[in-house]
Every structure is written in structure tokens, then in C-alpha cells.
Amino acid sequence: MSATTITTFAKWQVKSENLETVLHLLADLSQKSKAETDNLFYQVFQDKSNPNVLVLFESYTDEAALTAHRNSAHFQEIAVKQIIPLLENREVVLTSELNLN
């Protein structure tokens, strides 16, 4: 595995009737994800023109840390089983920082 930091951008289109539920679940997911040893940050943003669009911005020390996050009990239970079924659409982009110097 590479020692390169992995940053994830996720755009969620929440079904409007599920927004409050998703926000409640996301508060728990965010807290537990931030507590992971190799999580560098976990931030959630809401689109100003469409409150049903959420953007998650999270970073992990390396690919192994991201894999551990995705396999964690809290991610599987909260994100996979509870949140994802409440979304209309979900886009995820995995990135590594470019060194342009």
C-alpha cells in the first residue's frame, strides 16, 4: 500500500423526505469516523441552493486507513445499511494530492 494520503469527496443527493434522518445519522457517523486513528479530518457541507445535497470531505493517512474505515462496523451499519438507501444519488471521488512543485 502507498503511504499517500487519500482524500474522499462524496456528493449525496438526499431524498427530501429523508433529510432530517440522514443528518441525524450523519452526526453519529461523523463523530465515529473522526475518532478513527488514521482519520485526518471528516467534514460535511450542505449546498446553499439545494439543502438536500450534502458534500462529505474526508481524509485518511493512506489507502489501508480508508479501507479500514469502509470496513468498520460504524460505516457498514450507519452509512451502508441506513444512509445509502435514503439517497437519490451518490457520487464518490477518491483523490491523492498532486505535488506540483
PDB file of N, CA and C in Angstrom:
ATOM      1  N   MET A   1       0.837  -1.191   0.000  1.00  0.00           N
ATOM      2  CA  MET A   1       0.000   0.000   0.000  1.00  0.00           C
ATOM      3  C   MET A   1       0.880   1.253   0.000  1.00  0.00           C
ATOM      4  N   SER A   2       0.401   2.249  -0.660  1.00  0.00           N
ATOM      5  CA  SER A   2       1.107   3.524  -0.736  1.00  0.00           C
ATOM      6  C   SER A   2       0.932   4.294   0.570  1.00  0.00           C
ATOM      7  N   ALA A   3       1.920   5.104   0.900  1.00  0.00           N
ATOM      8  CA  ALA A   3       1.834   5.956   2.085  1.00  0.00           C
ATOM      9  C   ALA A   3       1.223   7.306   1.744  1.00  0.00           C
ATOM     10  N   THR A   4       0.590   7.400   0.593  1.00  0.00           N
ATOM     11  CA  THR A   4      -0.013   8.644   0.139  1.00  0.00           C
ATOM     12  C   THR A   4      -1.349   8.880   0.838  1.00  0.00           C
ATOM     13  N   THR A   5      -1.537  10.099   1.331  1.00  0.00           N
ATOM     14  CA  THR A   5      -2.807  10.482   1.935  1.00  0.00           C
ATOM     15  C   THR A   5      -3.923  10.357   0.902  1.00  0.00           C
ATOM     16  N   ILE A   6      -5.050   9.794   1.324  1.00  0.00           N
ATOM     17  CA  ILE A   6      -6.209   9.632   0.453  1.00  0.00           C
ATOM     18  C   ILE A   6      -7.317  10.554   0.954  1.00  0.00           C
ATOM     19  N   THR A   7      -7.815  11.398   0.067  1.00  0.00           N
ATOM     20  CA  THR A   7      -8.913  12.306   0.403  1.00  0.00           C
ATOM     21  C   THR A   7     -10.117  11.941  -0.449  1.00  0.00           C
ATOM     22  N   THR A   8     -11.261  11.871   0.201  1.00  0.00           N
ATOM     23  CA  THR A   8     -12.503  11.479  -0.447  1.00  0.00           C
ATOM     24  C   THR A   8     -13.457  12.662  -0.501  1.00  0.00           C
ATOM     25  N   PHE A   9     -14.047  12.859  -1.663  1.00  0.00           N
ATOM     26  CA  PHE A   9     -15.129  13.822  -1.845  1.00  0.00           C
ATOM     27  C   PHE A   9     -16.365  13.006  -2.207  1.00  0.00           C
ATOM     28  N   ALA A  10     -17.403  13.121  -1.418  1.00  0.00           N
ATOM     29  CA  ALA A  10     -18.639  12.397  -1.705  1.00  0.00           C
ATOM     30  C   ALA A  10     -19.780  13.402  -1.804  1.00  0.00           C
ATOM     31  N   LYS A  11     -20.557  13.298  -2.865  1.00  0.00           N
ATOM     32  CA  LYS A  11     -21.723  14.162  -3.054  1.00  0.00           C
ATOM     33  C   LYS A  11     -22.958  13.284  -2.943  1.00  0.00           C
ATOM     34  N   TRP A  12     -23.793  13.621  -1.971  1.00  0.00           N
ATOM     35  CA  TRP A  12     -25.011  12.856  -1.730  1.00  0.00           C
ATOM     36  C   TRP A  12     -26.221  13.707  -2.071  1.00  0.00           C
ATOM     37  N   GLN A  13     -27.107  13.172  -2.876  1.00  0.00           N
ATOM     38  CA  GLN A  13     -28.412  13.777  -3.139  1.00  0.00           C
ATOM     39  C   GLN A  13     -29.402  13.010  -2.271  1.00  0.00           C
ATOM     40  N   VAL A  14     -29.856  13.647  -1.205  1.00  0.00           N
ATOM     41  CA  VAL A  14     -30.750  13.001  -0.250  1.00  0.00           C
ATOM     42  C   VAL A  14     -32.196  13.162  -0.719  1.00  0.00           C
ATOM     43  N   LYS A  15     -32.976  12.093  -0.621  1.00  0.00           N
ATOM     44  CA  LYS A  15     -34.411  12.209  -0.891  1.00  0.00           C
ATOM     45  C   LYS A  15     -34.969  13.199   0.131  1.00  0.00           C
ATOM     46  N   SER A  16     -35.713  14.201  -0.346  1.00  0.00           N
ATOM     47  CA  SER A  16     -36.116  15.319   0.517  1.00  0.00           C
ATOM     48  C   SER A  16     -36.818  14.878   1.794  1.00  0.00           C
ATOM     49  N   GLU A  17     -37.619  13.846   1.719  1.00  0.00           N
ATOM     50  CA  GLU A  17     -38.343  13.396   2.910  1.00  0.00           C
ATOM     51  C   GLU A  17     -37.420  12.728   3.935  1.00  0.00           C
ATOM     52  N   ASN A  18     -36.178  12.480   3.547  1.00  0.00           N
ATOM     53  CA  ASN A  18     -35.236  11.789   4.431  1.00  0.00           C
ATOM     54  C   ASN A  18     -34.124  12.680   4.974  1.00  0.00           C
ATOM     55  N   LEU A  19     -34.146  13.961   4.661  1.00  0.00           N
ATOM     56  CA  LEU A  19     -33.024  14.829   5.021  1.00  0.00           C
ATOM     57  C   LEU A  19     -32.749  14.845   6.523  1.00  0.00           C
ATOM     58  N   GLU A  20     -33.750  15.051   7.340  1.00  0.00           N
ATOM     59  CA  GLU A  20     -33.531  15.129   8.792  1.00  0.00           C
ATOM     60  C   GLU A  20     -32.971  13.823   9.340  1.00  0.00           C
ATOM     61  N   THR A  21     -33.469  12.708   8.844  1.00  0.00           N
ATOM     62  CA  THR A  21     -32.964  11.402   9.276  1.00  0.00           C
ATOM     63  C   THR A  21     -31.504  11.237   8.894  1.00  0.00           C
ATOM     64  N   VAL A  22     -31.166  11.592   7.651  1.00  0.00           N
ATOM     65  CA  VAL A  22     -29.785  11.469   7.186  1.00  0.00           C
ATOM     66  C   VAL A  22     -28.863  12.370   8.009  1.00  0.00           C
ATOM     67  N   LEU A  23     -29.274  13.587   8.277  1.00  0.00           N
ATOM     68  CA  LEU A  23     -28.443  14.499   9.074  1.00  0.00           C
ATOM     69  C   LEU A  23     -28.201  13.945  10.477  1.00  0.00           C
ATOM     70  N   HIS A  24     -29.223  13.368  11.068  1.00  0.00           N
ATOM     71  CA  HIS A  24     -29.088  12.762  12.400  1.00  0.00           C
ATOM     72  C   HIS A  24     -28.101  11.592  12.362  1.00  0.00           C
ATOM     73  N   LEU A  25     -28.254  10.713  11.379  1.00  0.00           N
ATOM     74  CA  LEU A  25     -27.351   9.568  11.236  1.00  0.00           C
ATOM     75  C   LEU A  25     -25.928  10.021  10.919  1.00  0.00           C
ATOM     76  N   LEU A  26     -25.826  11.054  10.101  1.00  0.00           N
ATOM     77  CA  LEU A  26     -24.520  11.562   9.689  1.00  0.00           C
ATOM     78  C   LEU A  26     -23.752  12.165  10.868  1.00  0.00           C
ATOM     79  N   ALA A  27     -24.456  12.748  11.809  1.00  0.00           N
ATOM     80  CA  ALA A  27     -23.794  13.281  13.010  1.00  0.00           C
ATOM     81  C   ALA A  27     -23.093  12.151  13.762  1.00  0.00           C
ATOM     82  N   ASP A  28     -23.755  11.019  13.882  1.00  0.00           N
ATOM     83  CA  ASP A  28     -23.175   9.856  14.556  1.00  0.00           C
ATOM     84  C   ASP A  28     -22.017   9.278  13.744  1.00  0.00           C
ATOM     85  N   LEU A  29     -22.215   9.132  12.438  1.00  0.00           N
ATOM     86  CA  LEU A  29     -21.164   8.605  11.566  1.00  0.00           C
ATOM     87  C   LEU A  29     -19.930   9.503  11.595  1.00  0.00           C
ATOM     88  N   SER A  30     -20.143  10.794  11.533  1.00  0.00           N
ATOM     89  CA  SER A  30     -19.044  11.753  11.548  1.00  0.00           C
ATOM     90  C   SER A  30     -18.232  11.646  12.840  1.00  0.00           C
ATOM     91  N   GLN A  31     -18.911  11.604  13.957  1.00  0.00           N
ATOM     92  CA  GLN A  31     -18.236  11.514  15.255  1.00  0.00           C
ATOM     93  C   GLN A  31     -17.392  10.245  15.335  1.00  0.00           C
ATOM     94  N   LYS A  32     -17.950   9.128  14.923  1.00  0.00           N
ATOM     95  CA  LYS A  32     -17.227   7.853  14.996  1.00  0.00           C
ATOM     96  C   LYS A  32     -16.084   7.802  13.986  1.00  0.00           C
ATOM     97  N   SER A  33     -16.270   8.394  12.825  1.00  0.00           N
ATOM     98  CA  SER A  33     -15.210   8.406  11.811  1.00  0.00           C
ATOM     99  C   SER A  33     -14.043   9.280  12.253  1.00  0.00           C
ATOM    100  N   LYS A  34     -14.345  10.425  12.853  1.00  0.00           N
ATOM    101  CA  LYS A  34     -13.287  11.315  13.350  1.00  0.00           C
ATOM    102  C   LYS A  34     -12.460  10.657  14.444  1.00  0.00           C
ATOM    103  N   ALA A  35     -13.039   9.704  15.152  1.00  0.00           N
ATOM    104  CA  ALA A  35     -12.337   9.014  16.237  1.00  0.00           C
ATOM    105  C   ALA A  35     -11.386   7.931  15.726  1.00  0.00           C
ATOM    106  N   GLU A  36     -11.464   7.596  14.447  1.00  0.00           N
ATOM    107  CA  GLU A  36     -10.562   6.592  13.887  1.00  0.00           C
ATOM    108  C   GLU A  36      -9.128   7.122  13.939  1.00  0.00           C
ATOM    109  N   THR A  37      -8.206   6.273  14.306  1.00  0.00           N
ATOM    110  CA  THR A  37      -6.802   6.659  14.474  1.00  0.00           C
ATOM    111  C   THR A  37      -6.222   7.319  13.231  1.00  0.00           C
ATOM    112  N   ASP A  38      -6.520   6.782  12.058  1.00  0.00           N
ATOM    113  CA  ASP A  38      -5.904   7.266  10.819  1.00  0.00           C
ATOM    114  C   ASP A  38      -6.779   8.234  10.026  1.00  0.00           C
ATOM    115  N   ASN A  39      -7.836   8.760  10.657  1.00  0.00           N
ATOM    116  CA  ASN A  39      -8.657   9.785  10.012  1.00  0.00           C
ATOM    117  C   ASN A  39      -8.004  11.139  10.263  1.00  0.00           C
ATOM    118  N   LEU A  40      -7.754  11.880   9.202  1.00  0.00           N
ATOM    119  CA  LEU A  40      -7.139  13.208   9.329  1.00  0.00           C
ATOM    120  C   LEU A  40      -8.189  14.291   9.506  1.00  0.00           C
ATOM    121  N   PHE A  41      -9.306  14.167   8.816  1.00  0.00           N
ATOM    122  CA  PHE A  41     -10.449  15.056   9.014  1.00  0.00           C
ATOM    123  C   PHE A  41     -11.680  14.465   8.353  1.00  0.00           C
ATOM    124  N   TYR A  42     -12.838  14.943   8.798  1.00  0.00           N
ATOM    125  CA  TYR A  42     -14.126  14.488   8.272  1.00  0.00           C
ATOM    126  C   TYR A  42     -15.062  15.685   8.376  1.00  0.00           C
ATOM    127  N   GLN A  43     -15.388  16.277   7.238  1.00  0.00           N
ATOM    128  CA  GLN A  43     -16.226  17.476   7.229  1.00  0.00           C
ATOM    129  C   GLN A  43     -17.443  17.242   6.338  1.00  0.00           C
ATOM    130  N   VAL A  44     -18.546  17.843   6.731  1.00  0.00           N
ATOM    131  CA  VAL A  44     -19.788  17.721   5.969  1.00  0.00           C
ATOM    132  C   VAL A  44     -20.274  19.121   5.621  1.00  0.00           C
ATOM    133  N   PHE A  45     -20.647  19.307   4.358  1.00  0.00           N
ATOM    134  CA  PHE A  45     -21.139  20.591   3.863  1.00  0.00           C
ATOM    135  C   PHE A  45     -22.513  20.392   3.242  1.00  0.00           C
ATOM    136  N   GLN A  46     -23.308  21.463   3.250  1.00  0.00           N
ATOM    137  CA  GLN A  46     -24.643  21.436   2.660  1.00  0.00           C
ATOM    138  C   GLN A  46     -24.719  22.491   1.573  1.00  0.00           C
ATOM    139  N   ASP A  47     -25.235  22.106   0.423  1.00  0.00           N
ATOM    140  CA  ASP A  47     -25.388  23.017  -0.710  1.00  0.00           C
ATOM    141  C   ASP A  47     -26.301  24.172  -0.305  1.00  0.00           C
ATOM    142  N   LYS A  48     -25.871  25.391  -0.582  1.00  0.00           N
ATOM    143  CA  LYS A  48     -26.659  26.570  -0.203  1.00  0.00           C
ATOM    144  C   LYS A  48     -27.930  26.713  -1.031  1.00  0.00           C
ATOM    145  N   SER A  49     -27.909  26.248  -2.270  1.00  0.00           N
ATOM    146  CA  SER A  49     -29.090  26.397  -3.120  1.00  0.00           C
ATOM    147  C   SER A  49     -30.001  25.174  -3.085  1.00  0.00           C
ATOM    148  N   ASN A  50     -29.485  24.040  -2.634  1.00  0.00           N
ATOM    149  CA  ASN A  50     -30.293  22.826  -2.534  1.00  0.00           C
ATOM    150  C   ASN A  50     -29.891  22.085  -1.259  1.00  0.00           C
ATOM    151  N   PRO A  51     -30.636  22.272  -0.181  1.00  0.00           N
ATOM    152  CA  PRO A  51     -30.260  21.679   1.099  1.00  0.00           C
ATOM    153  C   PRO A  51     -30.260  20.153   1.108  1.00  0.00           C
ATOM    154  N   ASN A  52     -30.822  19.529   0.090  1.00  0.00           N
ATOM    155  CA  ASN A  52     -30.820  18.070   0.009  1.00  0.00           C
ATOM    156  C   ASN A  52     -29.518  17.520  -0.565  1.00  0.00           C
ATOM    157  N   VAL A  53     -28.594  18.410  -0.927  1.00  0.00           N
ATOM    158  CA  VAL A  53     -27.287  17.984  -1.429  1.00  0.00           C
ATOM    159  C   VAL A  53     -26.254  18.188  -0.324  1.00  0.00           C
ATOM    160  N   LEU A  54     -25.609  17.093   0.043  1.00  0.00           N
ATOM    161  CA  LEU A  54     -24.558  17.120   1.053  1.00  0.00           C
ATOM    162  C   LEU A  54     -23.245  16.722   0.400  1.00  0.00           C
ATOM    163  N   VAL A  55     -22.169  17.365   0.829  1.00  0.00           N
ATOM    164  CA  VAL A  55     -20.839  17.033   0.327  1.00  0.00           C
ATOM    165  C   VAL A  55     -19.980  16.660   1.532  1.00  0.00           C
ATOM    166  N   LEU A  56     -19.416  15.465   1.480  1.00  0.00           N
ATOM    167  CA  LEU A  56     -18.543  14.983   2.542  1.00  0.00           C
ATOM    168  C   LEU A  56     -17.105  15.088   2.063  1.00  0.00           C
ATOM    169  N   PHE A  57     -16.251  15.588   2.922  1.00  0.00           N
ATOM    170  CA  PHE A  57     -14.847  15.833   2.614  1.00  0.00           C
ATOM    171  C   PHE A  57     -14.065  15.169   3.739  1.00  0.00           C
ATOM    172  N   GLU A  58     -13.392  14.075   3.424  1.00  0.00           N
ATOM    173  CA  GLU A  58     -12.706  13.317   4.465  1.00  0.00           C
ATOM    174  C   GLU A  58     -11.349  12.854   3.974  1.00  0.00           C
ATOM    175  N   SER A  59     -10.422  12.677   4.912  1.00  0.00           N
ATOM    176  CA  SER A  59      -9.068  12.303   4.524  1.00  0.00           C
ATOM    177  C   SER A  59      -8.501  11.275   5.496  1.00  0.00           C
ATOM    178  N   TYR A  60      -7.711  10.364   4.935  1.00  0.00           N
ATOM    179  CA  TYR A  60      -7.114   9.263   5.690  1.00  0.00           C
ATOM    180  C   TYR A  60      -5.625   9.191   5.377  1.00  0.00           C
ATOM    181  N   THR A  61      -4.855   8.647   6.300  1.00  0.00           N
ATOM    182  CA  THR A  61      -3.401   8.631   6.158  1.00  0.00           C
ATOM    183  C   THR A  61      -2.916   7.861   4.936  1.00  0.00           C
ATOM    184  N   ASP A  62      -3.662   6.832   4.531  1.00  0.00           N
ATOM    185  CA  ASP A  62      -3.265   6.032   3.371  1.00  0.00           C
ATOM    186  C   ASP A  62      -4.439   5.157   2.931  1.00  0.00           C
ATOM    187  N   GLU A  63      -4.225   4.369   1.895  1.00  0.00           N
ATOM    188  CA  GLU A  63      -5.295   3.515   1.371  1.00  0.00           C
ATOM    189  C   GLU A  63      -5.752   2.478   2.390  1.00  0.00           C
ATOM    190  N   ALA A  64      -4.820   1.956   3.178  1.00  0.00           N
ATOM    191  CA  ALA A  64      -5.184   0.974   4.203  1.00  0.00           C
ATOM    192  C   ALA A  64      -6.131   1.591   5.233  1.00  0.00           C
ATOM    193  N   ALA A  65      -5.905   2.840   5.585  1.00  0.00           N
ATOM    194  CA  ALA A  65      -6.776   3.532   6.540  1.00  0.00           C
ATOM    195  C   ALA A  65      -8.169   3.739   5.957  1.00  0.00           C
ATOM    196  N   LEU A  66      -8.240   4.081   4.667  1.00  0.00           N
ATOM    197  CA  LEU A  66      -9.544   4.239   4.016  1.00  0.00           C
ATOM    198  C   LEU A  66     -10.275   2.904   3.972  1.00  0.00           C
ATOM    199  N   THR A  67      -9.562   1.846   3.646  1.00  0.00           N
ATOM    200  CA  THR A  67     -10.167   0.510   3.623  1.00  0.00           C
ATOM    201  C   THR A  67     -10.673   0.129   5.009  1.00  0.00           C
ATOM    202  N   ALA A  68      -9.886   0.408   6.038  1.00  0.00           N
ATOM    203  CA  ALA A  68     -10.314   0.125   7.410  1.00  0.00           C
ATOM    204  C   ALA A  68     -11.574   0.912   7.757  1.00  0.00           C
ATOM    205  N   HIS A  69     -11.630   2.166   7.326  1.00  0.00           N
ATOM    206  CA  HIS A  69     -12.826   2.987   7.559  1.00  0.00           C
ATOM    207  C   HIS A  69     -14.042   2.357   6.891  1.00  0.00           C
ATOM    208  N   ARG A  70     -13.906   2.000   5.629  1.00  0.00           N
ATOM    209  CA  ARG A  70     -15.032   1.428   4.883  1.00  0.00           C
ATOM    210  C   ARG A  70     -15.479   0.075   5.433  1.00  0.00           C
ATOM    211  N   ASN A  71     -14.571  -0.645   6.067  1.00  0.00           N
ATOM    212  CA  ASN A  71     -14.898  -1.945   6.646  1.00  0.00           C
ATOM    213  C   ASN A  71     -15.319  -1.861   8.108  1.00  0.00           C
ATOM    214  N   SER A  72     -15.248  -0.666   8.684  1.00  0.00           N
ATOM    215  CA  SER A  72     -15.572  -0.511  10.107  1.00  0.00           C
ATOM    216  C   SER A  72     -17.044  -0.804  10.365  1.00  0.00           C
ATOM    217  N   ALA A  73     -17.324  -1.245  11.578  1.00  0.00           N
ATOM    218  CA  ALA A  73     -18.702  -1.560  11.958  1.00  0.00           C
ATOM    219  C   ALA A  73     -19.599  -0.333  11.831  1.00  0.00           C
ATOM    220  N   HIS A  74     -19.105   0.844  12.246  1.00  0.00           N
ATOM    221  CA  HIS A  74     -19.958   2.036  12.189  1.00  0.00           C
ATOM    222  C   HIS A  74     -20.245   2.458  10.749  1.00  0.00           C
ATOM    223  N   PHE A  75     -19.279   2.335   9.844  1.00  0.00           N
ATOM    224  CA  PHE A  75     -19.534   2.691   8.443  1.00  0.00           C
ATOM    225  C   PHE A  75     -20.534   1.715   7.829  1.00  0.00           C
ATOM    226  N   GLN A  76     -20.331   0.438   8.056  1.00  0.00           N
ATOM    227  CA  GLN A  76     -21.232  -0.567   7.491  1.00  0.00           C
ATOM    228  C   GLN A  76     -22.658  -0.407   8.033  1.00  0.00           C
ATOM    229  N   GLU A  77     -22.778  -0.191   9.329  1.00  0.00           N
ATOM    230  CA  GLU A  77     -24.105  -0.089   9.939  1.00  0.00           C
ATOM    231  C   GLU A  77     -24.805   1.230   9.604  1.00  0.00           C
ATOM    232  N   ILE A  78     -24.089   2.343   9.738  1.00  0.00           N
ATOM    233  CA  ILE A  78     -24.733   3.647   9.562  1.00  0.00           C
ATOM    234  C   ILE A  78     -24.790   4.055   8.093  1.00  0.00           C
ATOM    235  N   ALA A  79     -23.655   4.062   7.419  1.00  0.00           N
ATOM    236  CA  ALA A  79     -23.626   4.536   6.028  1.00  0.00           C
ATOM    237  C   ALA A  79     -24.275   3.540   5.082  1.00  0.00           C
ATOM    238  N   VAL A  80     -23.785   2.312   5.091  1.00  0.00           N
ATOM    239  CA  VAL A  80     -24.240   1.327   4.103  1.00  0.00           C
ATOM    240  C   VAL A  80     -25.679   0.891   4.352  1.00  0.00           C
ATOM    241  N   LYS A  81     -25.988   0.512   5.577  1.00  0.00           N
ATOM    242  CA  LYS A  81     -27.317  -0.045   5.859  1.00  0.00           C
ATOM    243  C   LYS A  81     -28.403   1.006   6.058  1.00  0.00           C
ATOM    244  N   GLN A  82     -28.040   2.177   6.625  1.00  0.00           N
ATOM    245  CA  GLN A  82     -29.078   3.143   6.979  1.00  0.00           C
ATOM    246  C   GLN A  82     -29.131   4.374   6.080  1.00  0.00           C
ATOM    247  N   ILE A  83     -27.980   4.959   5.735  1.00  0.00           N
ATOM    248  CA  ILE A  83     -27.999   6.210   4.972  1.00  0.00           C
ATOM    249  C   ILE A  83     -28.153   5.982   3.476  1.00  0.00           C
ATOM    250  N   ILE A  84     -27.332   5.137   2.895  1.00  0.00           N
ATOM    251  CA  ILE A  84     -27.336   4.975   1.433  1.00  0.00           C
ATOM    252  C   ILE A  84     -28.727   4.664   0.875  1.00  0.00           C
ATOM    253  N   PRO A  85     -29.549   3.837   1.533  1.00  0.00           N
ATOM    254  CA  PRO A  85     -30.901   3.611   0.999  1.00  0.00           C
ATOM    255  C   PRO A  85     -31.793   4.863   0.983  1.00  0.00           C
ATOM    256  N   LEU A  86     -31.403   5.907   1.715  1.00  0.00           N
ATOM    257  CA  LEU A  86     -32.196   7.138   1.787  1.00  0.00           C
ATOM    258  C   LEU A  86     -31.751   8.189   0.769  1.00  0.00           C
ATOM    259  N   LEU A  87     -30.791   7.839  -0.076  1.00  0.00           N
ATOM    260  CA  LEU A  87     -30.249   8.777  -1.059  1.00  0.00           C
ATOM    261  C   LEU A  87     -30.845   8.531  -2.437  1.00  0.00           C
ATOM    262  N   GLU A  88     -30.999   9.623  -3.198  1.00  0.00           N
ATOM    263  CA  GLU A  88     -31.380   9.511  -4.610  1.00  0.00           C
ATOM    264  C   GLU A  88     -30.172   9.188  -5.465  1.00  0.00           C
ATOM    265  N   ASN A  89     -29.035   9.780  -5.097  1.00  0.00           N
ATOM    266  CA  ASN A  89     -27.818   9.621  -5.883  1.00  0.00           C
ATOM    267  C   ASN A  89     -26.617   9.793  -4.967  1.00  0.00           C
ATOM    268  N   ARG A  90     -25.523   9.156  -5.361  1.00  0.00           N
ATOM    269  CA  ARG A  90     -24.294   9.236  -4.564  1.00  0.00           C
ATOM    270  C   ARG A  90     -23.110   9.151  -5.507  1.00  0.00           C
ATOM    271  N   GLU A  91     -22.238  10.148  -5.426  1.00  0.00           N
ATOM    272  CA  GLU A  91     -21.008  10.163  -6.219  1.00  0.00           C
ATOM    273  C   GLU A  91     -19.841  10.238  -5.252  1.00  0.00           C
ATOM    274  N   VAL A  92     -18.813   9.432  -5.503  1.00  0.00           N
ATOM    275  CA  VAL A  92     -17.631   9.431  -4.647  1.00  0.00           C
ATOM    276  C   VAL A  92     -16.397   9.553  -5.529  1.00  0.00           C
ATOM    277  N   VAL A  93     -15.517  10.476  -5.155  1.00  0.00           N
ATOM    278  CA  VAL A  93     -14.253  10.661  -5.867  1.00  0.00           C
ATOM    279  C   VAL A  93     -13.127  10.475  -4.855  1.00  0.00           C
ATOM    280  N   LEU A  94     -12.244   9.514  -5.133  1.00  0.00           N
ATOM    281  CA  LEU A  94     -11.063   9.292  -4.299  1.00  0.00           C
ATOM    282  C   LEU A  94      -9.902  10.031  -4.927  1.00  0.00           C
ATOM    283  N   THR A  95      -9.169  10.780  -4.114  1.00  0.00           N
ATOM    284  CA  THR A  95      -8.076  11.584  -4.656  1.00  0.00           C
ATOM    285  C   THR A  95      -6.807  11.412  -3.834  1.00  0.00           C
ATOM    286  N   SER A  96      -5.700  11.710  -4.469  1.00  0.00           N
ATOM    287  CA  SER A  96      -4.434  11.886  -3.761  1.00  0.00           C
ATOM    288  C   SER A  96      -3.873  13.216  -4.241  1.00  0.00           C
ATOM    289  N   GLU A  97      -3.244  13.918  -3.340  1.00  0.00           N
ATOM    290  CA  GLU A  97      -2.759  15.264  -3.651  1.00  0.00           C
ATOM    291  C   GLU A  97      -1.604  15.214  -4.647  1.00  0.00           C
ATOM    292  N   LEU A  98      -1.635  16.127  -5.591  1.00  0.00           N
ATOM    293  CA  LEU A  98      -0.540  16.264  -6.543  1.00  0.00           C
ATOM    294  C   LEU A  98       0.503  17.213  -5.982  1.00  0.00           C
ATOM    295  N   ASN A  99       1.739  16.859  -6.122  1.00  0.00           N
ATOM    296  CA  ASN A  99       2.826  17.752  -5.742  1.00  0.00           C
ATOM    297  C   ASN A  99       3.255  18.480  -7.012  1.00  0.00           C
ATOM    298  N   LEU A 100       2.855  19.720  -7.154  1.00  0.00           N
ATOM    299  CA  LEU A 100       3.109  20.481  -8.379  1.00  0.00           C
ATOM    300  C   LEU A 100       4.362  21.340  -8.283  1.00  0.00           C
ATOM    301  N   ASN A 101       5.152  21.146  -7.263  1.00  0.00           N
ATOM    302  CA  ASN A 101       6.399  21.917  -7.112  1.00  0.00           C
ATOM    303  C   ASN A 101       7.541  21.240  -7.817  1.00  0.00           C
TER     304      ASN A 101
END
